[in-house]
Amino acid sequence: MKLSDYKPNTNQSNASTSAKKEEFLEKDLQDKYNQYKDMSQSELNSELFKEVARQKSQGTFDYQKLASMLESLRGSLSEENYQNIKRIMESLK
């Protein structure tokens, strides 16, 4: 059998890959939380605008995707939080 003909057991491979991705995502999320948890509102805003500027310069900023995500979360947010986030997003355009 040639190496190019080898097909791994997809059930084991997918489960293992999925577990690794989940572990990575959880660690990444925890790292991000630790990075931002002690910042003030103004520091958080500054970081947000820096990240948006970086993404815009790279051509990767997608306002429509953010707006869609906000709408999908609307039911989980209080009206006040929804309006605050929407106002912040308007300033990102």
XYZ file of N, CA, C and O in Angstrom, residues 4 17 24 43 59 62 74 86:
32
model
N 0.088 7.393 -0.039
C -0.996 8.233 -0.551
C -2.342 7.515 -0.545
O -3.379 8.147 -0.642
N -9.221 14.911 16.707
C -9.045 16.276 16.206
C -10.034 17.218 16.863
O -9.679 18.325 17.270
N -7.922 23.439 22.584
C -7.228 24.641 22.142
C -8.133 25.863 22.277
O -7.713 26.897 22.778
N -9.598 51.179 28.665
C -8.561 50.293 28.126
C -9.164 49.272 27.165
O -8.585 48.993 26.111
N -7.624 44.172 5.708
C -8.762 43.833 4.865
C -9.587 42.666 5.387
O -10.309 42.026 4.627
N -14.975 42.519 9.075
C -16.258 42.193 8.445
C -17.393 42.691 9.333
O -17.863 41.998 10.222
N -29.044 38.571 20.291
C -29.985 39.549 20.839
C -30.901 38.966 21.910
O -31.154 39.589 22.936
N -24.700 47.735 20.059
C -25.046 48.268 18.738
C -24.443 49.659 18.532
O -23.915 49.969 17.460
